[in-house]
Amino acid sequence: MSREFETLSLDEFTLAASSKDPVPGGGGVSALCGSLAGSLAAMVTNLTIGKKKFLEYTDELCALREEALDLRKNLLACIEKDAEAFAPLAKAYSLPKDTEGYAELMEQCLRVAAEPPYEILKNCVRIVELDERLAEIGSKLAISDAATSVMLAHGAMYGAYMNIIVNTRLMKDREYADAYTEKAKVMLDEYAERALKVYDDITRRLTNG
């Protein structure tokens, strides 16, 4: 049964994450961090739109704001998706290994469980791209929040990747598992580097006048 984690208060969610229950775990927490990254990206646009120096970017900033808000919502929904995807896997783990169809069931459950963290990773990749642009056209009074956003996305990507490989490593179909893992790893490597560059660029912009 769904626990609707996204509707919990911050206190309730963080307490649930500290419990011995498997959800919300690393996947759900990564999704929350990604959602907060999207929120901060939107905040930068809101603090920049209307400022005289950035009027030429108004249309672009408005578009970035809407996308950031969509990503915030998508990632929040991934908290529940991750919990729901884990439930069948948890049930499969409890079955005797000699249960008829066990191997096929486990393989399918592992594939399903790997999907939400992959979605989290892809959404966070896009947040990094938004923050790259905001580092260039965001108000100097707000880009520290873009730096925070991009580092939250950075951490969320690593958390998501970990929750992908914890499932793919157990798959029997190694061709599928290795291809799935490789796609995620390529994204992670590229965008983790890009996130750090955004952070460094903003740091320089704020410290060099």
mmCIF file with all atom_site columns, C-alpha atoms in Angstrom:
data_model
loop_
_atom_site.group_PDB
_atom_site.id
_atom_site.type_symbol
_atom_site.label_atom_id
_atom_site.label_alt_id
_atom_site.label_comp_id
_atom_site.label_asym_id
_atom_site.label_entity_id
_atom_site.label_seq_id
_atom_site.pdbx_PDB_ins_code
_atom_site.Cartn_x
_atom_site.Cartn_y
_atom_site.Cartn_z
_atom_site.occupancy
_atom_site.B_iso_or_equiv
_atom_site.pdbx_formal_charge
_atom_site.auth_seq_id
_atom_site.auth_comp_id
_atom_site.auth_asym_id
_atom_site.auth_atom_id
_atom_site.pdbx_PDB_model_num
ATOM 1   C CA . MET A 1 1   ? 0.000  0.000   0.000   1.00 0.00 ? 1   MET A CA 1
ATOM 2   C CA . SER A 1 2   ? 1.237  3.442   -0.893  1.00 0.00 ? 2   SER A CA 1
ATOM 3   C CA . ARG A 1 3   ? 2.423  5.561   2.010   1.00 0.00 ? 3   ARG A CA 1
ATOM 4   C CA . GLU A 1 4   ? 2.350  8.742   -0.086  1.00 0.00 ? 4   GLU A CA 1
ATOM 5   C CA . PHE A 1 5   ? 5.749  9.877   1.101   1.00 0.00 ? 5   PHE A CA 1
ATOM 6   C CA . GLU A 1 6   ? 5.584  13.102  -0.886  1.00 0.00 ? 6   GLU A CA 1
ATOM 7   C CA . THR A 1 7   ? 2.734  14.318  1.326   1.00 0.00 ? 7   THR A CA 1
ATOM 8   C CA . LEU A 1 8   ? 4.669  13.864  4.566   1.00 0.00 ? 8   LEU A CA 1
ATOM 9   C CA . SER A 1 9   ? 6.038  16.849  6.459   1.00 0.00 ? 9   SER A CA 1
ATOM 10  C CA . LEU A 1 10  ? 9.801  17.276  6.428   1.00 0.00 ? 10  LEU A CA 1
ATOM 11  C CA . ASP A 1 11  ? 9.939  16.037  9.986   1.00 0.00 ? 11  ASP A CA 1
ATOM 12  C CA . GLU A 1 12  ? 7.870  12.956  9.139   1.00 0.00 ? 12  GLU A CA 1
ATOM 13  C CA . PHE A 1 13  ? 9.845  12.186  5.997   1.00 0.00 ? 13  PHE A CA 1
ATOM 14  C CA . THR A 1 14  ? 13.265 12.499  7.599   1.00 0.00 ? 14  THR A CA 1
ATOM 15  C CA . LEU A 1 15  ? 12.086 10.406  10.529  1.00 0.00 ? 15  LEU A CA 1
ATOM 16  C CA . ALA A 1 16  ? 10.778 7.744   8.146   1.00 0.00 ? 16  ALA A CA 1
ATOM 17  C CA . ALA A 1 17  ? 14.108 7.796   6.304   1.00 0.00 ? 17  ALA A CA 1
ATOM 18  C CA . SER A 1 18  ? 15.924 7.189   9.599   1.00 0.00 ? 18  SER A CA 1
ATOM 19  C CA . SER A 1 19  ? 13.891 4.091   10.437  1.00 0.00 ? 19  SER A CA 1
ATOM 20  C CA . LYS A 1 20  ? 14.709 0.458   9.674   1.00 0.00 ? 20  LYS A CA 1
ATOM 21  C CA . ASP A 1 21  ? 12.069 0.406   6.932   1.00 0.00 ? 21  ASP A CA 1
ATOM 22  C CA . PRO A 1 22  ? 13.656 0.071   3.473   1.00 0.00 ? 22  PRO A CA 1
ATOM 23  C CA . VAL A 1 23  ? 11.641 2.985   2.077   1.00 0.00 ? 23  VAL A CA 1
ATOM 24  C CA . PRO A 1 24  ? 12.126 5.845   1.877   1.00 0.00 ? 24  PRO A CA 1
ATOM 25  C CA . GLY A 1 25  ? 15.749 4.920   1.335   1.00 0.00 ? 25  GLY A CA 1
ATOM 26  C CA . GLY A 1 26  ? 18.536 6.168   -0.862  1.00 0.00 ? 26  GLY A CA 1
ATOM 27  C CA . GLY A 1 27  ? 16.347 6.394   -3.934  1.00 0.00 ? 27  GLY A CA 1
ATOM 28  C CA . GLY A 1 28  ? 13.604 8.414   -2.274  1.00 0.00 ? 28  GLY A CA 1
ATOM 29  C CA . VAL A 1 29  ? 16.061 10.709  -0.529  1.00 0.00 ? 29  VAL A CA 1
ATOM 30  C CA . SER A 1 30  ? 17.901 11.267  -3.827  1.00 0.00 ? 30  SER A CA 1
ATOM 31  C CA . ALA A 1 31  ? 14.581 12.190  -5.414  1.00 0.00 ? 31  ALA A CA 1
ATOM 32  C CA . LEU A 1 32  ? 13.884 14.680  -2.633  1.00 0.00 ? 32  LEU A CA 1
ATOM 33  C CA . CYS A 1 33  ? 17.328 16.262  -3.055  1.00 0.00 ? 33  CYS A CA 1
ATOM 34  C CA . GLY A 1 34  ? 16.712 16.511  -6.786  1.00 0.00 ? 34  GLY A CA 1
ATOM 35  C CA . SER A 1 35  ? 13.330 18.108  -6.194  1.00 0.00 ? 35  SER A CA 1
ATOM 36  C CA . LEU A 1 36  ? 14.913 20.699  -3.934  1.00 0.00 ? 36  LEU A CA 1
ATOM 37  C CA . ALA A 1 37  ? 17.513 21.351  -6.639  1.00 0.00 ? 37  ALA A CA 1
ATOM 38  C CA . GLY A 1 38  ? 14.694 22.079  -9.058  1.00 0.00 ? 38  GLY A CA 1
ATOM 39  C CA . SER A 1 39  ? 13.068 24.398  -6.532  1.00 0.00 ? 39  SER A CA 1
ATOM 40  C CA . LEU A 1 40  ? 16.243 26.412  -6.137  1.00 0.00 ? 40  LEU A CA 1
ATOM 41  C CA . ALA A 1 41  ? 16.731 26.657  -9.889  1.00 0.00 ? 41  ALA A CA 1
ATOM 42  C CA . ALA A 1 42  ? 13.221 28.110  -10.136 1.00 0.00 ? 42  ALA A CA 1
ATOM 43  C CA . MET A 1 43  ? 14.036 30.469  -7.284  1.00 0.00 ? 43  MET A CA 1
ATOM 44  C CA . VAL A 1 44  ? 16.975 31.883  -9.244  1.00 0.00 ? 44  VAL A CA 1
ATOM 45  C CA . THR A 1 45  ? 14.722 32.633  -12.183 1.00 0.00 ? 45  THR A CA 1
ATOM 46  C CA . ASN A 1 46  ? 12.162 34.338  -9.944  1.00 0.00 ? 46  ASN A CA 1
ATOM 47  C CA . LEU A 1 47  ? 14.854 36.510  -8.387  1.00 0.00 ? 47  LEU A CA 1
ATOM 48  C CA . THR A 1 48  ? 16.200 37.472  -11.817 1.00 0.00 ? 48  THR A CA 1
ATOM 49  C CA . ILE A 1 49  ? 13.051 38.050  -13.872 1.00 0.00 ? 49  ILE A CA 1
ATOM 50  C CA . GLY A 1 50  ? 12.165 41.749  -13.999 1.00 0.00 ? 50  GLY A CA 1
ATOM 51  C CA . LYS A 1 51  ? 15.616 43.054  -13.150 1.00 0.00 ? 51  LYS A CA 1
ATOM 52  C CA . LYS A 1 52  ? 16.660 45.707  -15.661 1.00 0.00 ? 52  LYS A CA 1
ATOM 53  C CA . LYS A 1 53  ? 20.027 44.149  -16.400 1.00 0.00 ? 53  LYS A CA 1
ATOM 54  C CA . PHE A 1 54  ? 18.400 40.865  -17.417 1.00 0.00 ? 54  PHE A CA 1
ATOM 55  C CA . LEU A 1 55  ? 15.292 42.029  -19.275 1.00 0.00 ? 55  LEU A CA 1
ATOM 56  C CA . GLU A 1 56  ? 16.570 40.612  -22.573 1.00 0.00 ? 56  GLU A CA 1
ATOM 57  C CA . TYR A 1 57  ? 16.457 37.141  -21.009 1.00 0.00 ? 57  TYR A CA 1
ATOM 58  C CA . THR A 1 58  ? 12.902 37.403  -19.664 1.00 0.00 ? 58  THR A CA 1
ATOM 59  C CA . ASP A 1 59  ? 11.333 34.902  -22.055 1.00 0.00 ? 59  ASP A CA 1
ATOM 60  C CA . GLU A 1 60  ? 14.146 32.418  -21.571 1.00 0.00 ? 60  GLU A CA 1
ATOM 61  C CA . LEU A 1 61  ? 14.056 32.803  -17.805 1.00 0.00 ? 61  LEU A CA 1
ATOM 62  C CA . CYS A 1 62  ? 10.307 32.241  -17.758 1.00 0.00 ? 62  CYS A CA 1
ATOM 63  C CA . ALA A 1 63  ? 10.755 29.050  -19.787 1.00 0.00 ? 63  ALA A CA 1
ATOM 64  C CA . LEU A 1 64  ? 13.532 27.876  -17.459 1.00 0.00 ? 64  LEU A CA 1
ATOM 65  C CA . ARG A 1 65  ? 11.318 28.577  -14.463 1.00 0.00 ? 65  ARG A CA 1
ATOM 66  C CA . GLU A 1 66  ? 8.484  26.443  -15.819 1.00 0.00 ? 66  GLU A CA 1
ATOM 67  C CA . GLU A 1 67  ? 10.820 23.593  -16.613 1.00 0.00 ? 67  GLU A CA 1
ATOM 68  C CA . ALA A 1 68  ? 12.481 23.793  -13.199 1.00 0.00 ? 68  ALA A CA 1
ATOM 69  C CA . LEU A 1 69  ? 9.075  23.638  -11.528 1.00 0.00 ? 69  LEU A CA 1
ATOM 70  C CA . ASP A 1 70  ? 8.117  20.628  -13.652 1.00 0.00 ? 70  ASP A CA 1
ATOM 71  C CA . LEU A 1 71  ? 11.346 18.888  -12.670 1.00 0.00 ? 71  LEU A CA 1
ATOM 72  C CA . ARG A 1 72  ? 10.644 19.674  -9.022  1.00 0.00 ? 72  ARG A CA 1
ATOM 73  C CA . LYS A 1 73  ? 7.266  17.992  -9.339  1.00 0.00 ? 73  LYS A CA 1
ATOM 74  C CA . ASN A 1 74  ? 8.573  15.036  -11.345 1.00 0.00 ? 74  ASN A CA 1
ATOM 75  C CA . LEU A 1 75  ? 11.269 14.309  -8.798  1.00 0.00 ? 75  LEU A CA 1
ATOM 76  C CA . LEU A 1 76  ? 8.872  14.602  -5.903  1.00 0.00 ? 76  LEU A CA 1
ATOM 77  C CA . ALA A 1 77  ? 6.703  11.990  -7.611  1.00 0.00 ? 77  ALA A CA 1
ATOM 78  C CA . CYS A 1 78  ? 9.771  9.753   -7.929  1.00 0.00 ? 78  CYS A CA 1
ATOM 79  C CA . ILE A 1 79  ? 9.821  9.338   -4.145  1.00 0.00 ? 79  ILE A CA 1
ATOM 80  C CA . GLU A 1 80  ? 6.597  7.362   -4.370  1.00 0.00 ? 80  GLU A CA 1
ATOM 81  C CA . LYS A 1 81  ? 7.593  5.636   -7.596  1.00 0.00 ? 81  LYS A CA 1
ATOM 82  C CA . ASP A 1 82  ? 10.759 4.369   -5.947  1.00 0.00 ? 82  ASP A CA 1
ATOM 83  C CA . ALA A 1 83  ? 8.848  3.014   -2.954  1.00 0.00 ? 83  ALA A CA 1
ATOM 84  C CA . GLU A 1 84  ? 6.246  1.354   -5.153  1.00 0.00 ? 84  GLU A CA 1
ATOM 85  C CA . ALA A 1 85  ? 8.873  -0.214  -7.405  1.00 0.00 ? 85  ALA A CA 1
ATOM 86  C CA . PHE A 1 86  ? 10.721 -1.683  -4.428  1.00 0.00 ? 86  PHE A CA 1
ATOM 87  C CA . ALA A 1 87  ? 7.637  -3.350  -2.917  1.00 0.00 ? 87  ALA A CA 1
ATOM 88  C CA . PRO A 1 88  ? 7.458  -6.292  -5.379  1.00 0.00 ? 88  PRO A CA 1
ATOM 89  C CA . LEU A 1 89  ? 11.203 -6.832  -5.080  1.00 0.00 ? 89  LEU A CA 1
ATOM 90  C CA . ALA A 1 90  ? 10.990 -6.955  -1.305  1.00 0.00 ? 90  ALA A CA 1
ATOM 91  C CA . LYS A 1 91  ? 8.214  -9.517  -1.603  1.00 0.00 ? 91  LYS A CA 1
ATOM 92  C CA . ALA A 1 92  ? 10.253 -11.584 -4.079  1.00 0.00 ? 92  ALA A CA 1
ATOM 93  C CA . TYR A 1 93  ? 13.238 -11.588 -1.719  1.00 0.00 ? 93  TYR A CA 1
ATOM 94  C CA . SER A 1 94  ? 11.045 -13.207 0.938   1.00 0.00 ? 94  SER A CA 1
ATOM 95  C CA . LEU A 1 95  ? 10.147 -16.163 -1.269  1.00 0.00 ? 95  LEU A CA 1
ATOM 96  C CA . PRO A 1 96  ? 12.062 -19.460 -1.146  1.00 0.00 ? 96  PRO A CA 1
ATOM 97  C CA . LYS A 1 97  ? 14.489 -19.644 -4.042  1.00 0.00 ? 97  LYS A CA 1
ATOM 98  C CA . ASP A 1 98  ? 12.951 -22.937 -5.178  1.00 0.00 ? 98  ASP A CA 1
ATOM 99  C CA . THR A 1 99  ? 9.593  -21.244 -5.744  1.00 0.00 ? 99  THR A CA 1
ATOM 100 C CA . GLU A 1 100 ? 8.357  -21.933 -9.278  1.00 0.00 ? 100 GLU A CA 1
ATOM 101 C CA . GLY A 1 101 ? 9.273  -19.051 -11.576 1.00 0.00 ? 101 GLY A CA 1
ATOM 102 C CA . TYR A 1 102 ? 11.461 -17.437 -8.899  1.00 0.00 ? 102 TYR A CA 1
ATOM 103 C CA . ALA A 1 103 ? 14.320 -16.493 -11.241 1.00 0.00 ? 103 ALA A CA 1
ATOM 104 C CA . GLU A 1 104 ? 12.003 -14.878 -13.794 1.00 0.00 ? 104 GLU A CA 1
ATOM 105 C CA . LEU A 1 105 ? 10.081 -13.021 -11.103 1.00 0.00 ? 105 LEU A CA 1
ATOM 106 C CA . MET A 1 106 ? 13.252 -11.723 -9.491  1.00 0.00 ? 106 MET A CA 1
ATOM 107 C CA . GLU A 1 107 ? 14.639 -10.573 -12.838 1.00 0.00 ? 107 GLU A CA 1
ATOM 108 C CA . GLN A 1 108 ? 11.486 -8.618  -13.602 1.00 0.00 ? 108 GLN A CA 1
ATOM 109 C CA . CYS A 1 109 ? 11.359 -7.077  -10.131 1.00 0.00 ? 109 CYS A CA 1
ATOM 110 C CA . LEU A 1 110 ? 14.987 -5.963  -10.410 1.00 0.00 ? 110 LEU A CA 1
ATOM 111 C CA . ARG A 1 111 ? 14.266 -4.268  -13.730 1.00 0.00 ? 111 ARG A CA 1
ATOM 112 C CA . VAL A 1 112 ? 11.260 -2.456  -12.296 1.00 0.00 ? 112 VAL A CA 1
ATOM 113 C CA . ALA A 1 113 ? 13.217 -1.367  -9.202  1.00 0.00 ? 113 ALA A CA 1
ATOM 114 C CA . ALA A 1 114 ? 15.981 0.112   -11.363 1.00 0.00 ? 114 ALA A CA 1
ATOM 115 C CA . GLU A 1 115 ? 13.605 2.353   -13.310 1.00 0.00 ? 115 GLU A CA 1
ATOM 116 C CA . PRO A 1 116 ? 12.791 5.090   -10.734 1.00 0.00 ? 116 PRO A CA 1
ATOM 117 C CA . PRO A 1 117 ? 16.446 5.854   -9.892  1.00 0.00 ? 117 PRO A CA 1
ATOM 118 C CA . TYR A 1 118 ? 17.183 6.020   -13.618 1.00 0.00 ? 118 TYR A CA 1
ATOM 119 C CA . GLU A 1 119 ? 14.366 8.544   -13.951 1.00 0.00 ? 119 GLU A CA 1
ATOM 120 C CA . ILE A 1 120 ? 15.779 10.492  -11.000 1.00 0.00 ? 120 ILE A CA 1
ATOM 121 C CA . LEU A 1 121 ? 19.177 10.564  -12.699 1.00 0.00 ? 121 LEU A CA 1
ATOM 122 C CA . LYS A 1 122 ? 17.732 11.844  -15.987 1.00 0.00 ? 122 LYS A CA 1
ATOM 123 C CA . ASN A 1 123 ? 15.744 14.582  -14.264 1.00 0.00 ? 123 ASN A CA 1
ATOM 124 C CA . CYS A 1 124 ? 18.795 15.720  -12.308 1.00 0.00 ? 124 CYS A CA 1
ATOM 125 C CA . VAL A 1 125 ? 20.850 15.801  -15.500 1.00 0.00 ? 125 VAL A CA 1
ATOM 126 C CA . ARG A 1 126 ? 18.393 18.344  -16.854 1.00 0.00 ? 126 ARG A CA 1
ATOM 127 C CA . ILE A 1 127 ? 18.615 20.410  -13.668 1.00 0.00 ? 127 ILE A CA 1
ATOM 128 C CA . VAL A 1 128 ? 22.379 20.606  -14.147 1.00 0.00 ? 128 VAL A CA 1
ATOM 129 C CA . GLU A 1 129 ? 21.763 21.921  -17.653 1.00 0.00 ? 129 GLU A CA 1
ATOM 130 C CA . LEU A 1 130 ? 19.382 24.560  -16.320 1.00 0.00 ? 130 LEU A CA 1
ATOM 131 C CA . ASP A 1 131 ? 21.886 25.619  -13.679 1.00 0.00 ? 131 ASP A CA 1
ATOM 132 C CA . GLU A 1 132 ? 24.585 25.916  -16.333 1.00 0.00 ? 132 GLU A CA 1
ATOM 133 C CA . ARG A 1 133 ? 22.503 28.543  -18.062 1.00 0.00 ? 133 ARG A CA 1
ATOM 134 C CA . LEU A 1 134 ? 21.432 30.247  -14.839 1.00 0.00 ? 134 LEU A CA 1
ATOM 135 C CA . ALA A 1 135 ? 25.081 30.600  -13.876 1.00 0.00 ? 135 ALA A CA 1
ATOM 136 C CA . GLU A 1 136 ? 25.396 32.789  -16.970 1.00 0.00 ? 136 GLU A CA 1
ATOM 137 C CA . ILE A 1 137 ? 22.156 34.795  -16.950 1.00 0.00 ? 137 ILE A CA 1
ATOM 138 C CA . GLY A 1 138 ? 21.052 34.659  -13.327 1.00 0.00 ? 138 GLY A CA 1
ATOM 139 C CA . SER A 1 139 ? 21.251 37.663  -11.054 1.00 0.00 ? 139 SER A CA 1
ATOM 140 C CA . LYS A 1 140 ? 24.439 37.812  -9.031  1.00 0.00 ? 140 LYS A CA 1
ATOM 141 C CA . LEU A 1 141 ? 22.243 38.137  -5.944  1.00 0.00 ? 141 LEU A CA 1
ATOM 142 C CA . ALA A 1 142 ? 20.696 34.742  -6.685  1.00 0.00 ? 142 ALA A CA 1
ATOM 143 C CA . ILE A 1 143 ? 23.292 32.529  -8.328  1.00 0.00 ? 143 ILE A CA 1
ATOM 144 C CA . SER A 1 144 ? 24.558 31.219  -5.012  1.00 0.00 ? 144 SER A CA 1
ATOM 145 C CA . ASP A 1 145 ? 21.259 29.332  -5.026  1.00 0.00 ? 145 ASP A CA 1
ATOM 146 C CA . ALA A 1 146 ? 22.080 27.967  -8.486  1.00 0.00 ? 146 ALA A CA 1
ATOM 147 C CA . ALA A 1 147 ? 25.349 26.693  -7.022  1.00 0.00 ? 147 ALA A CA 1
ATOM 148 C CA . THR A 1 148 ? 23.450 25.023  -4.184  1.00 0.00 ? 148 THR A CA 1
ATOM 149 C CA . SER A 1 149 ? 20.966 23.617  -6.690  1.00 0.00 ? 149 SER A CA 1
ATOM 150 C CA . VAL A 1 150 ? 23.622 22.104  -8.899  1.00 0.00 ? 150 VAL A CA 1
ATOM 151 C CA . MET A 1 151 ? 25.395 20.445  -5.977  1.00 0.00 ? 151 MET A CA 1
ATOM 152 C CA . LEU A 1 152 ? 22.135 18.986  -4.686  1.00 0.00 ? 152 LEU A CA 1
ATOM 153 C CA . ALA A 1 153 ? 21.578 17.591  -8.182  1.00 0.00 ? 153 ALA A CA 1
ATOM 154 C CA . HIS A 1 154 ? 25.176 16.331  -8.164  1.00 0.00 ? 154 HIS A CA 1
ATOM 155 C CA . GLY A 1 155 ? 24.612 14.369  -4.974  1.00 0.00 ? 155 GLY A CA 1
ATOM 156 C CA . ALA A 1 156 ? 21.212 13.133  -6.126  1.00 0.00 ? 156 ALA A CA 1
ATOM 157 C CA . MET A 1 157 ? 22.744 11.774  -9.334  1.00 0.00 ? 157 MET A CA 1
ATOM 158 C CA . TYR A 1 158 ? 25.264 9.733   -7.385  1.00 0.00 ? 158 TYR A CA 1
ATOM 159 C CA . GLY A 1 159 ? 22.547 8.442   -5.075  1.00 0.00 ? 159 GLY A CA 1
ATOM 160 C CA . ALA A 1 160 ? 20.385 7.513   -8.042  1.00 0.00 ? 160 ALA A CA 1
ATOM 161 C CA . TYR A 1 161 ? 23.246 5.715   -9.763  1.00 0.00 ? 161 TYR A CA 1
ATOM 162 C CA . MET A 1 162 ? 23.956 3.699   -6.640  1.00 0.00 ? 162 MET A CA 1
ATOM 163 C CA . ASN A 1 163 ? 20.320 2.617   -6.568  1.00 0.00 ? 163 ASN A CA 1
ATOM 164 C CA . ILE A 1 164 ? 20.560 1.555   -10.192 1.00 0.00 ? 164 ILE A CA 1
ATOM 165 C CA . ILE A 1 165 ? 23.615 -0.643  -9.778  1.00 0.00 ? 165 ILE A CA 1
ATOM 166 C CA . VAL A 1 166 ? 22.367 -2.241  -6.572  1.00 0.00 ? 166 VAL A CA 1
ATOM 167 C CA . ASN A 1 167 ? 19.683 -3.770  -8.779  1.00 0.00 ? 167 ASN A CA 1
ATOM 168 C CA . THR A 1 168 ? 21.506 -4.341  -12.070 1.00 0.00 ? 168 THR A CA 1
ATOM 169 C CA . ARG A 1 169 ? 24.336 -6.206  -10.342 1.00 0.00 ? 169 ARG A CA 1
ATOM 170 C CA . LEU A 1 170 ? 21.899 -8.991  -9.418  1.00 0.00 ? 170 LEU A CA 1
ATOM 171 C CA . MET A 1 171 ? 20.318 -9.389  -12.850 1.00 0.00 ? 171 MET A CA 1
ATOM 172 C CA . LYS A 1 172 ? 20.958 -12.638 -14.689 1.00 0.00 ? 172 LYS A CA 1
ATOM 173 C CA . ASP A 1 173 ? 20.579 -11.023 -18.092 1.00 0.00 ? 173 ASP A CA 1
ATOM 174 C CA . ARG A 1 174 ? 24.017 -9.450  -18.109 1.00 0.00 ? 174 ARG A CA 1
ATOM 175 C CA . GLU A 1 175 ? 23.668 -7.963  -21.579 1.00 0.00 ? 175 GLU A CA 1
ATOM 176 C CA . TYR A 1 176 ? 20.624 -5.968  -20.455 1.00 0.00 ? 176 TYR A CA 1
ATOM 177 C CA . ALA A 1 177 ? 22.105 -5.137  -17.055 1.00 0.00 ? 177 ALA A CA 1
ATOM 178 C CA . ASP A 1 178 ? 25.469 -3.997  -18.398 1.00 0.00 ? 178 ASP A CA 1
ATOM 179 C CA . ALA A 1 179 ? 23.885 -1.837  -21.102 1.00 0.00 ? 179 ALA A CA 1
ATOM 180 C CA . TYR A 1 180 ? 21.504 -0.250  -18.598 1.00 0.00 ? 180 TYR A CA 1
ATOM 181 C CA . THR A 1 181 ? 24.313 0.425   -16.145 1.00 0.00 ? 181 THR A CA 1
ATOM 182 C CA . GLU A 1 182 ? 26.584 1.830   -18.846 1.00 0.00 ? 182 GLU A CA 1
ATOM 183 C CA . LYS A 1 183 ? 23.943 4.322   -20.020 1.00 0.00 ? 183 LYS A CA 1
ATOM 184 C CA . ALA A 1 184 ? 23.568 5.540   -16.451 1.00 0.00 ? 184 ALA A CA 1
ATOM 185 C CA . LYS A 1 185 ? 27.324 5.681   -15.867 1.00 0.00 ? 185 LYS A CA 1
ATOM 186 C CA . VAL A 1 186 ? 27.933 7.741   -19.003 1.00 0.00 ? 186 VAL A CA 1
ATOM 187 C CA . MET A 1 187 ? 25.322 10.269  -17.873 1.00 0.00 ? 187 MET A CA 1
ATOM 188 C CA . LEU A 1 188 ? 26.683 10.365  -14.347 1.00 0.00 ? 188 LEU A CA 1
ATOM 189 C CA . ASP A 1 189 ? 30.288 10.900  -15.388 1.00 0.00 ? 189 ASP A CA 1
ATOM 190 C CA . GLU A 1 190 ? 29.477 13.697  -17.833 1.00 0.00 ? 190 GLU A CA 1
ATOM 191 C CA . TYR A 1 191 ? 27.033 15.597  -15.677 1.00 0.00 ? 191 TYR A CA 1
ATOM 192 C CA . ALA A 1 192 ? 28.848 15.190  -12.388 1.00 0.00 ? 192 ALA A CA 1
ATOM 193 C CA . GLU A 1 193 ? 31.792 16.929  -14.046 1.00 0.00 ? 193 GLU A CA 1
ATOM 194 C CA . ARG A 1 194 ? 29.555 19.601  -15.521 1.00 0.00 ? 194 ARG A CA 1
ATOM 195 C CA . ALA A 1 195 ? 27.904 20.204  -12.149 1.00 0.00 ? 195 ALA A CA 1
ATOM 196 C CA . LEU A 1 196 ? 31.260 20.797  -10.501 1.00 0.00 ? 196 LEU A CA 1
ATOM 197 C CA . LYS A 1 197 ? 32.217 23.207  -13.280 1.00 0.00 ? 197 LYS A CA 1
ATOM 198 C CA . VAL A 1 198 ? 29.014 25.194  -12.700 1.00 0.00 ? 198 VAL A CA 1
ATOM 199 C CA . TYR A 1 199 ? 29.803 25.366  -8.997  1.00 0.00 ? 199 TYR A CA 1
ATOM 200 C CA . ASP A 1 200 ? 33.363 26.525  -9.678  1.00 0.00 ? 200 ASP A CA 1
ATOM 201 C CA . ASP A 1 201 ? 32.222 29.083  -12.257 1.00 0.00 ? 201 ASP A CA 1
ATOM 202 C CA . ILE A 1 202 ? 29.721 30.588  -9.828  1.00 0.00 ? 202 ILE A CA 1
ATOM 203 C CA . THR A 1 203 ? 32.311 30.652  -7.080  1.00 0.00 ? 203 THR A CA 1
ATOM 204 C CA . ARG A 1 204 ? 34.652 32.613  -9.342  1.00 0.00 ? 204 ARG A CA 1
ATOM 205 C CA . ARG A 1 205 ? 31.874 34.975  -10.363 1.00 0.00 ? 205 ARG A CA 1
ATOM 206 C CA . LEU A 1 206 ? 31.055 35.721  -6.747  1.00 0.00 ? 206 LEU A CA 1
ATOM 207 C CA . THR A 1 207 ? 34.620 36.095  -5.522  1.00 0.00 ? 207 THR A CA 1
ATOM 208 C CA . ASN A 1 208 ? 36.219 37.990  -8.414  1.00 0.00 ? 208 ASN A CA 1
ATOM 209 C CA . GLY A 1 209 ? 34.002 41.030  -8.363  1.00 0.00 ? 209 GLY A CA 1
#
